[in-house]
Structure formats: C-alpha cells, structure tokens
JSON list of C-alpha atoms in Angstrom, two decimals:
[
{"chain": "A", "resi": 14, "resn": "UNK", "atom": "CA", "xyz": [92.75, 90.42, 92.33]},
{"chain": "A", "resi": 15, "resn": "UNK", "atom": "CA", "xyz": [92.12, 93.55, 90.07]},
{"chain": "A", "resi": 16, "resn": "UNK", "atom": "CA", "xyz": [88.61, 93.76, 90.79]},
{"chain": "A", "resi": 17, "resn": "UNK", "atom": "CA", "xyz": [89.35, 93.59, 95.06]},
{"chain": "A", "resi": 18, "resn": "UNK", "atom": "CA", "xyz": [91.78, 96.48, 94.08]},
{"chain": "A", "resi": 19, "resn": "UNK", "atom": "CA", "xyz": [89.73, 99.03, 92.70]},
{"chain": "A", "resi": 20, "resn": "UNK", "atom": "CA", "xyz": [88.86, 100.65, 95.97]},
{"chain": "A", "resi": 21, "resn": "UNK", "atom": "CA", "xyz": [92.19, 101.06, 96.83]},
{"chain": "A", "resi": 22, "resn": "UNK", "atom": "CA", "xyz": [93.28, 102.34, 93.75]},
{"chain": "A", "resi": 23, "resn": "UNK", "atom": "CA", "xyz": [90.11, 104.99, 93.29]},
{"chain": "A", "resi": 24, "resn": "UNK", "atom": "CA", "xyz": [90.62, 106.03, 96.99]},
{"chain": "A", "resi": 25, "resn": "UNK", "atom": "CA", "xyz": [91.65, 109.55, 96.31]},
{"chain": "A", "resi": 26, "resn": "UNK", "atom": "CA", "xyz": [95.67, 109.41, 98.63]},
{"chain": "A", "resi": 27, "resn": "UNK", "atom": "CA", "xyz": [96.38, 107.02, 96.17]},
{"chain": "A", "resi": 28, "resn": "UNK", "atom": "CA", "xyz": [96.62, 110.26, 93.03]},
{"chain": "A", "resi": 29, "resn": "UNK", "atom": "CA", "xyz": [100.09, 109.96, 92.87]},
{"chain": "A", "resi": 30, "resn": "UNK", "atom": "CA", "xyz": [100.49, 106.17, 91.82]},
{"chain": "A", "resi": 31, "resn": "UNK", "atom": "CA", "xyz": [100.73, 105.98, 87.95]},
{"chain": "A", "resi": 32, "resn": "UNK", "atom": "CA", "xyz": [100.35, 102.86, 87.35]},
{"chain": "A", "resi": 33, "resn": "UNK", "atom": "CA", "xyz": [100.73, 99.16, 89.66]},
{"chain": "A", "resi": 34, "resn": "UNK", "atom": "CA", "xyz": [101.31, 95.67, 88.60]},
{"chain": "A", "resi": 35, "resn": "UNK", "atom": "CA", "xyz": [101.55, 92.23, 90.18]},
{"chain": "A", "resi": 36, "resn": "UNK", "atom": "CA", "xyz": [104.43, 90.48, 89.75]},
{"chain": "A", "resi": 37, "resn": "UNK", "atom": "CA", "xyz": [105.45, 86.77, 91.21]},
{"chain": "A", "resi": 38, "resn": "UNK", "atom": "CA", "xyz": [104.00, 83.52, 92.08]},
{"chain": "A", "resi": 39, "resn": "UNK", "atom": "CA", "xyz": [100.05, 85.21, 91.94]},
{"chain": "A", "resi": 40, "resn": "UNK", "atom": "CA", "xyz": [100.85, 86.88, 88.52]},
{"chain": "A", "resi": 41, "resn": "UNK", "atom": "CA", "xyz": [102.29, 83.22, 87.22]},
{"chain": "A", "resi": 42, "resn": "UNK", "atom": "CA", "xyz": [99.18, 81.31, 88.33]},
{"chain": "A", "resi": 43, "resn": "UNK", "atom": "CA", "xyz": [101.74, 79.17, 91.09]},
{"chain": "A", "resi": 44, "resn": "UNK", "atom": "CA", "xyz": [100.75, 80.36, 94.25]},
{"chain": "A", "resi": 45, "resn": "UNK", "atom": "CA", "xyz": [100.07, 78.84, 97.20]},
{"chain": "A", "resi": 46, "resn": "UNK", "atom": "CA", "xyz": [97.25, 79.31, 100.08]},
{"chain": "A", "resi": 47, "resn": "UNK", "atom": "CA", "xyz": [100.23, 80.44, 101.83]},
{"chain": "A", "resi": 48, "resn": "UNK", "atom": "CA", "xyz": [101.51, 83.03, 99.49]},
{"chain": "A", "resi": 49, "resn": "UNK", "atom": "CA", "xyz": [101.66, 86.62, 99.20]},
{"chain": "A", "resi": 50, "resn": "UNK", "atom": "CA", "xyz": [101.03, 89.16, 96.60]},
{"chain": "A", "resi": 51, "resn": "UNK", "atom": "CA", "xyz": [103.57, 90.88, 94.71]},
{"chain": "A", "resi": 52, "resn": "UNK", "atom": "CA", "xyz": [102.62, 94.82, 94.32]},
{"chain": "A", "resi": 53, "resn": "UNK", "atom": "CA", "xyz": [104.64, 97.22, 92.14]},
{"chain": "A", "resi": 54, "resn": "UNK", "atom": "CA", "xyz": [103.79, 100.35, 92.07]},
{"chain": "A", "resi": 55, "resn": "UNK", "atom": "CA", "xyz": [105.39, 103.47, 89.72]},
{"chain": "A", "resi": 56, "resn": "UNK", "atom": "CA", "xyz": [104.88, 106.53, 91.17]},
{"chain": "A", "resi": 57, "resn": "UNK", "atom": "CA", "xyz": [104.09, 110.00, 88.93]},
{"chain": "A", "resi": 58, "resn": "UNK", "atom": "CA", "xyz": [107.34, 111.71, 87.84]},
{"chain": "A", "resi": 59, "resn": "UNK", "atom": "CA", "xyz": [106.89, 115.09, 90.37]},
{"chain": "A", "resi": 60, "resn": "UNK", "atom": "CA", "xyz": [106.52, 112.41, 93.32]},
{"chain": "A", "resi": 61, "resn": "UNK", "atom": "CA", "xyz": [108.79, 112.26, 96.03]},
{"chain": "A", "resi": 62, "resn": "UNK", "atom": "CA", "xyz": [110.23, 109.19, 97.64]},
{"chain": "A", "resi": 63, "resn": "UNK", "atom": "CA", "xyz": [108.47, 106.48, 99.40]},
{"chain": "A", "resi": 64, "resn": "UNK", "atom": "CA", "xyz": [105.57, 104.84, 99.47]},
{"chain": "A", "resi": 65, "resn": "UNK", "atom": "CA", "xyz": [101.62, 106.33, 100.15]},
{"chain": "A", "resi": 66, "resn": "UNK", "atom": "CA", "xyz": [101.16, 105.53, 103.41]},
{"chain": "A", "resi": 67, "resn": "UNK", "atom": "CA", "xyz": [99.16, 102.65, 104.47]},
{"chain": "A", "resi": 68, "resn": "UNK", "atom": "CA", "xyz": [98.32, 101.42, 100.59]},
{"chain": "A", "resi": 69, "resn": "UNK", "atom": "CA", "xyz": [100.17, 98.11, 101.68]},
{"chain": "A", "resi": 70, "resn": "UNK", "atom": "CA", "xyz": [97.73, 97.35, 104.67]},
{"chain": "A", "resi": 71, "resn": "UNK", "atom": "CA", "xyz": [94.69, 98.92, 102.53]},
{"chain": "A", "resi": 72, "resn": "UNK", "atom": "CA", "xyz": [95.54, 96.30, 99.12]},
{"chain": "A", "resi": 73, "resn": "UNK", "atom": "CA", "xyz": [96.04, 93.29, 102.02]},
{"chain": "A", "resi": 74, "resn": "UNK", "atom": "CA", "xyz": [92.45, 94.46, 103.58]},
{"chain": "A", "resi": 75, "resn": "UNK", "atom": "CA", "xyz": [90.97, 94.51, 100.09]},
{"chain": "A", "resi": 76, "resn": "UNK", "atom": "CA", "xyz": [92.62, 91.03, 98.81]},
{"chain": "A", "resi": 77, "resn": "UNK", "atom": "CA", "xyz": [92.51, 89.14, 101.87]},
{"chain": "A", "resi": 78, "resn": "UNK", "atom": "CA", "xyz": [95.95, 88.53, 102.13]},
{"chain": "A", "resi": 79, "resn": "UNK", "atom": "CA", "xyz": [99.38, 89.76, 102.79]},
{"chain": "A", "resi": 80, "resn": "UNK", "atom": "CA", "xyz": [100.64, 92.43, 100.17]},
{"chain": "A", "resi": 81, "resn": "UNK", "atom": "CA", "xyz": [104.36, 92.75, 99.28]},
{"chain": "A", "resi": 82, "resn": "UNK", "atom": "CA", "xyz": [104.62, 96.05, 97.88]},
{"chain": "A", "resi": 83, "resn": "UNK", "atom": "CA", "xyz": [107.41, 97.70, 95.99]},
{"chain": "A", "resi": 84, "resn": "UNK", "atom": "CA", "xyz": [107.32, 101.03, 95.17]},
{"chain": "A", "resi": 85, "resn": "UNK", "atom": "CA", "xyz": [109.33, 102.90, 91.67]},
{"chain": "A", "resi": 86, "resn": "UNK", "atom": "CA", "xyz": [110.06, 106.47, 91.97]},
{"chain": "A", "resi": 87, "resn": "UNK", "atom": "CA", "xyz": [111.04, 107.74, 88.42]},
{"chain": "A", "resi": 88, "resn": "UNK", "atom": "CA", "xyz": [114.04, 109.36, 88.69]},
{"chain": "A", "resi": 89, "resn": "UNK", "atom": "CA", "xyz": [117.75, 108.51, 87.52]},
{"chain": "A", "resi": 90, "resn": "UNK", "atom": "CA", "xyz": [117.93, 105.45, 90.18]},
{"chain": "A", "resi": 91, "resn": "UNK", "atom": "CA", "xyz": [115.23, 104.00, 89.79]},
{"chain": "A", "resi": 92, "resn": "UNK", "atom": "CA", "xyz": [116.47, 101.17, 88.51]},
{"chain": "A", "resi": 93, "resn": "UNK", "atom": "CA", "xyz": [118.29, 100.16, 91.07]},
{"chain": "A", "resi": 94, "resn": "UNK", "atom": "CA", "xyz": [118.50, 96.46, 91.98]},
{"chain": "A", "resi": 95, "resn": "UNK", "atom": "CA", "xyz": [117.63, 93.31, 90.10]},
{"chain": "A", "resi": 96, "resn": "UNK", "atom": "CA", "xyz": [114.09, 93.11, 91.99]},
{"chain": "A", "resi": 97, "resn": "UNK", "atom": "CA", "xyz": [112.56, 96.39, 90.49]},
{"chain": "A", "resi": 98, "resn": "UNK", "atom": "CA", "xyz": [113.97, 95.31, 87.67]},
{"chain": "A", "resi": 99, "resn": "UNK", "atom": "CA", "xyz": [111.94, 92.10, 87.11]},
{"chain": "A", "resi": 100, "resn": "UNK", "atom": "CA", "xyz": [109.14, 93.67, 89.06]},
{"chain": "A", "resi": 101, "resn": "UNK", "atom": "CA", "xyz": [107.85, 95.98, 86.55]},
{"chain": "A", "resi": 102, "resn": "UNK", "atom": "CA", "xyz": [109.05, 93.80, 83.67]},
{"chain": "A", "resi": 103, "resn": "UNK", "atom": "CA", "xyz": [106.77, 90.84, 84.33]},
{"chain": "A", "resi": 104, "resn": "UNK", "atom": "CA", "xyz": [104.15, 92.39, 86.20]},
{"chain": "A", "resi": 105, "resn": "UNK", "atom": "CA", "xyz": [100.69, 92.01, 85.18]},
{"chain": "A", "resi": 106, "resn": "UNK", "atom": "CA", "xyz": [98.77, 95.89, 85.15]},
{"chain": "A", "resi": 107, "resn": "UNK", "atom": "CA", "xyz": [96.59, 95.95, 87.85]},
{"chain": "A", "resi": 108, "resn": "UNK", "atom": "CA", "xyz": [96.04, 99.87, 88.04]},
{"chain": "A", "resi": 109, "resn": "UNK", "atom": "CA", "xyz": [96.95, 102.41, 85.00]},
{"chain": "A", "resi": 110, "resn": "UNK", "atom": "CA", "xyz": [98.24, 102.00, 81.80]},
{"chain": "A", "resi": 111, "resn": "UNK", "atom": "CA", "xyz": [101.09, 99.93, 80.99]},
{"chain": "A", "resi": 112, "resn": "UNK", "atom": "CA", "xyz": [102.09, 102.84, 78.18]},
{"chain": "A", "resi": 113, "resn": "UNK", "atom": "CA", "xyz": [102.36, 104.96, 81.10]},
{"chain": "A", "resi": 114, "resn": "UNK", "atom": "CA", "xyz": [105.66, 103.08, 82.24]},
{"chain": "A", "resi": 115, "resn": "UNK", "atom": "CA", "xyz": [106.65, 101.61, 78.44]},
{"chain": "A", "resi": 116, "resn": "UNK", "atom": "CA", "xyz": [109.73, 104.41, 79.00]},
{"chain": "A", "resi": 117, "resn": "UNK", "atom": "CA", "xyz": [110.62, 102.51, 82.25]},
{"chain": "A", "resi": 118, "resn": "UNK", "atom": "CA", "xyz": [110.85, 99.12, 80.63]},
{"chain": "A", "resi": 119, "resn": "UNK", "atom": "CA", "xyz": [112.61, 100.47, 77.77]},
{"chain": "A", "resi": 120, "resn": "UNK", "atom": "CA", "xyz": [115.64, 100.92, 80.46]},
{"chain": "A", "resi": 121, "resn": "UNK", "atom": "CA", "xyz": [115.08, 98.09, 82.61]},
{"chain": "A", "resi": 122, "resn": "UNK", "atom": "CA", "xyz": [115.90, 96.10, 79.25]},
{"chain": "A", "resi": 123, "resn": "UNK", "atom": "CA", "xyz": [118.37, 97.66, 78.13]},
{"chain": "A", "resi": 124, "resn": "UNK", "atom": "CA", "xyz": [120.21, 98.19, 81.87]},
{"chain": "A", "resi": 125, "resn": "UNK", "atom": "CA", "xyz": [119.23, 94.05, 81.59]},
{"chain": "A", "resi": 126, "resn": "UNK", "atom": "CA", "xyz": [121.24, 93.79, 77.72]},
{"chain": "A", "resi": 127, "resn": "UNK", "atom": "CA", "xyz": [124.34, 96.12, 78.90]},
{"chain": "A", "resi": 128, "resn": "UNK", "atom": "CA", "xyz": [124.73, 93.63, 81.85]},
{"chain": "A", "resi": 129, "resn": "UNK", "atom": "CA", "xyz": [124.97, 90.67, 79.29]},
{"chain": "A", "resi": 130, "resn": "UNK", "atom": "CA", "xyz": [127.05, 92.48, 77.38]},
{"chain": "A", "resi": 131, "resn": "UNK", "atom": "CA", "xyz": [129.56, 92.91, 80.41]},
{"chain": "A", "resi": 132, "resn": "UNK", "atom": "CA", "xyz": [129.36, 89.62, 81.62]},
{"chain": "A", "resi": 133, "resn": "UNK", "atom": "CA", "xyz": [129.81, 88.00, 77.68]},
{"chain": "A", "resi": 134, "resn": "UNK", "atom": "CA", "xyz": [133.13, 90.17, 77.96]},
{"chain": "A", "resi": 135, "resn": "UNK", "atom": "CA", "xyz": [134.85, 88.91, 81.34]},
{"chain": "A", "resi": 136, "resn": "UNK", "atom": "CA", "xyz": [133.87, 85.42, 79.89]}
]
C-alpha cells in the first residue's frame, strides 16, 4: 500500500500532513477482499481543523479500494476518543516520520496509563 500512496502523498495540497499511518485489519495482515483501509493522518502543528479535501477519494483511487481516513490535529484535544487513540498507536508509517509524532504517542500512552490507573481505583 505505501508504494500506491506516494502520489498522493507527493501531490503538493497534501503539505500540511506530517506524517500518516495505517492502522487495522490491512496493517495486521487480516483483511479481507472486502475490507477497507485504515488512514491516520497527523496534521502539522499551525494546521487548522479538518481534513485536505478530497485525500480520502485520492488514497481510495490510488489503492483500489475504499479508504477510512482519520485525521489528528495537534492541539490540546487531540486526543480525544479511544479511536485516535489506537489509531496512531498501532499504525504502521505510511507517509513521514514516525519521530515526527513520537510527542503524540508519548500522550496517547500515558492518557491510556491514567485511565488504568482510574479504573484500578473504582475497582
């Protein structure tokens, strides 16, 4: 899938992405003919909200497939939800460099450990 996804990711509307992953049943070798692929992207810190427009049709043109995309803007929310959570930390880098976003799963671990913590203490 990488190699299909260099277009999309050299196409020059795509500046602002700092790094992408796949994540889910393609990333863990158990997909299906059926299936879909899992997209994360993390956008660059002065980025707004939202997602480059048309980058999920573009990476479904270039894979042959349906994409799923999920999009990270950096920011003090970013985190939120158990989805982007997972997402980024077992996504395989697909654009970028994974340093790039080490900060990101820094927190996304230790949001992950404070929940545990919580939950060890109602328990």
């Amino acid at each position: 899938m990488r190699e299909r996804m260099v277009p999309v990711w050299q196409n020059n509307d795509q500046r602002d992405i700092l790094w992408a992953g796949i994540y889910g049943s393609v990333a863990r070798n158990h997909a299906h003919e059926e299936s879909d692929i899992d997209v994360c992207i993390v956008l660059k810190e002065h980025c707004g909200s939202g997602e480059p427009v048309d980058l999920e049709e573009r990476l479904a043109e270039a894979c042959g497939c349906e994409v799923s995309l999920l999009c990270i803007c950096q920011g003090p929310d970013w985190a939120w939800g158990h989805v982007r959570l997972e997402a980024l930390l077992s996504s395989h880098t697909v654009y970028g460099n994974r340093r790039d976003v080490e900060h990101l799963r820094q927190e996304a671990m230790i949001f992950l450990n404070d929940g545990l913590t919580r939950l060890d203490f109602y328990i």
